[in-house]
Coordinates of C-alpha atoms in Angstrom, one line a residue:
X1 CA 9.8 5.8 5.5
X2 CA 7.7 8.7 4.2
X3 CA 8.5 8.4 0.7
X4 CA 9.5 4.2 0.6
X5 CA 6.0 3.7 1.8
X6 CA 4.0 6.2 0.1
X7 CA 2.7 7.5 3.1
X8 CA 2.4 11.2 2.1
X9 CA 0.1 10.2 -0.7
X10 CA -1.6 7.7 1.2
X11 CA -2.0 11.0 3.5
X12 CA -3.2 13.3 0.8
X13 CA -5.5 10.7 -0.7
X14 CA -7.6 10.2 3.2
X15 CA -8.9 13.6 2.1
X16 CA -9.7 14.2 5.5
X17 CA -7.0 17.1 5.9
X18 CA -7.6 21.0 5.8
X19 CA -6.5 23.2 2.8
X20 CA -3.2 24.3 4.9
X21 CA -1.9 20.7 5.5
X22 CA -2.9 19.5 2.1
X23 CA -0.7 22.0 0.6
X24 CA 2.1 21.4 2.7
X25 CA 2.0 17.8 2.7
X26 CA 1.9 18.0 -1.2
X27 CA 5.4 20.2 -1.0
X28 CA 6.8 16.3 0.2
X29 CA 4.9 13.8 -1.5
X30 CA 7.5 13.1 -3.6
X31 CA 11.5 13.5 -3.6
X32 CA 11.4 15.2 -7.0
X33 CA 8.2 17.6 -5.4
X34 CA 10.6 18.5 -2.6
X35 CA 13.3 19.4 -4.6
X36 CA 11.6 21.5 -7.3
X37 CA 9.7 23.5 -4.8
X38 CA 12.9 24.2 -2.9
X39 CA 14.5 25.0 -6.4
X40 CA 12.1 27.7 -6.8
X41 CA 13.5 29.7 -4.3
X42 CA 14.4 33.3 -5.3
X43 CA 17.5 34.1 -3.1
X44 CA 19.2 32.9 0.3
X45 CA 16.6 34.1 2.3
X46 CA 13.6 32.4 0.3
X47 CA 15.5 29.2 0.5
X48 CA 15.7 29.3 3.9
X49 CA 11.8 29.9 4.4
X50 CA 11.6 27.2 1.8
X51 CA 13.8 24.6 3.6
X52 CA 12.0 25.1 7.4
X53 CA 8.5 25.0 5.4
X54 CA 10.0 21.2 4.1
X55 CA 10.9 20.7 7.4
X56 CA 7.5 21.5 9.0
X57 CA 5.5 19.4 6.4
X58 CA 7.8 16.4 7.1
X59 CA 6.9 16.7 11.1
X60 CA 3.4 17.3 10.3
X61 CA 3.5 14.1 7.8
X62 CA 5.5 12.2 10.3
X63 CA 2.8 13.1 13.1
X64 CA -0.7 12.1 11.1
X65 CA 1.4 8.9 10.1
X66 CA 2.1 7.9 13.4
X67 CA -1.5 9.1 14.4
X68 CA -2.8 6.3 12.1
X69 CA -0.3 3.7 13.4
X70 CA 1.7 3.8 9.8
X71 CA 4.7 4.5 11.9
X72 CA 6.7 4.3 15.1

């Protein structure tokens, strides 16, 4: 729903967020964004930080959504 809907953009255009979540949000906004930054990764260990970071931002994204009633 995150990325059929547009809500992470819609999330990062309320420009209402802090620094922190705007920069983790913007690791999601799109499939291609996600997968380059997870790409990037410089070893097993990176990619692993990389991945729980995606994970986190997904919660996060998942929890302002649903905070604005975007969501279930």
């Amino acid at each position: 729903q995150l990325w059929e809907h547009g809500l992470v953009s819609r999330l990062l255009a309320d420009g209402s967020l802090g620094g922190r979540t705007t920069g983790l949000l913007a690791l999601i906004e799109t499939p291609e964004a996600m997968e380059a930054y997870l790409l990037r990764a410089r070893g097993q260990d990176d990619a692993k930080r990389r991945a729980r970071r995606c994970v986190e931002a997904v919660q996060e994204a998942v929890r302002l959504a649903a905070g604005r009633g975007w969501i279930d």
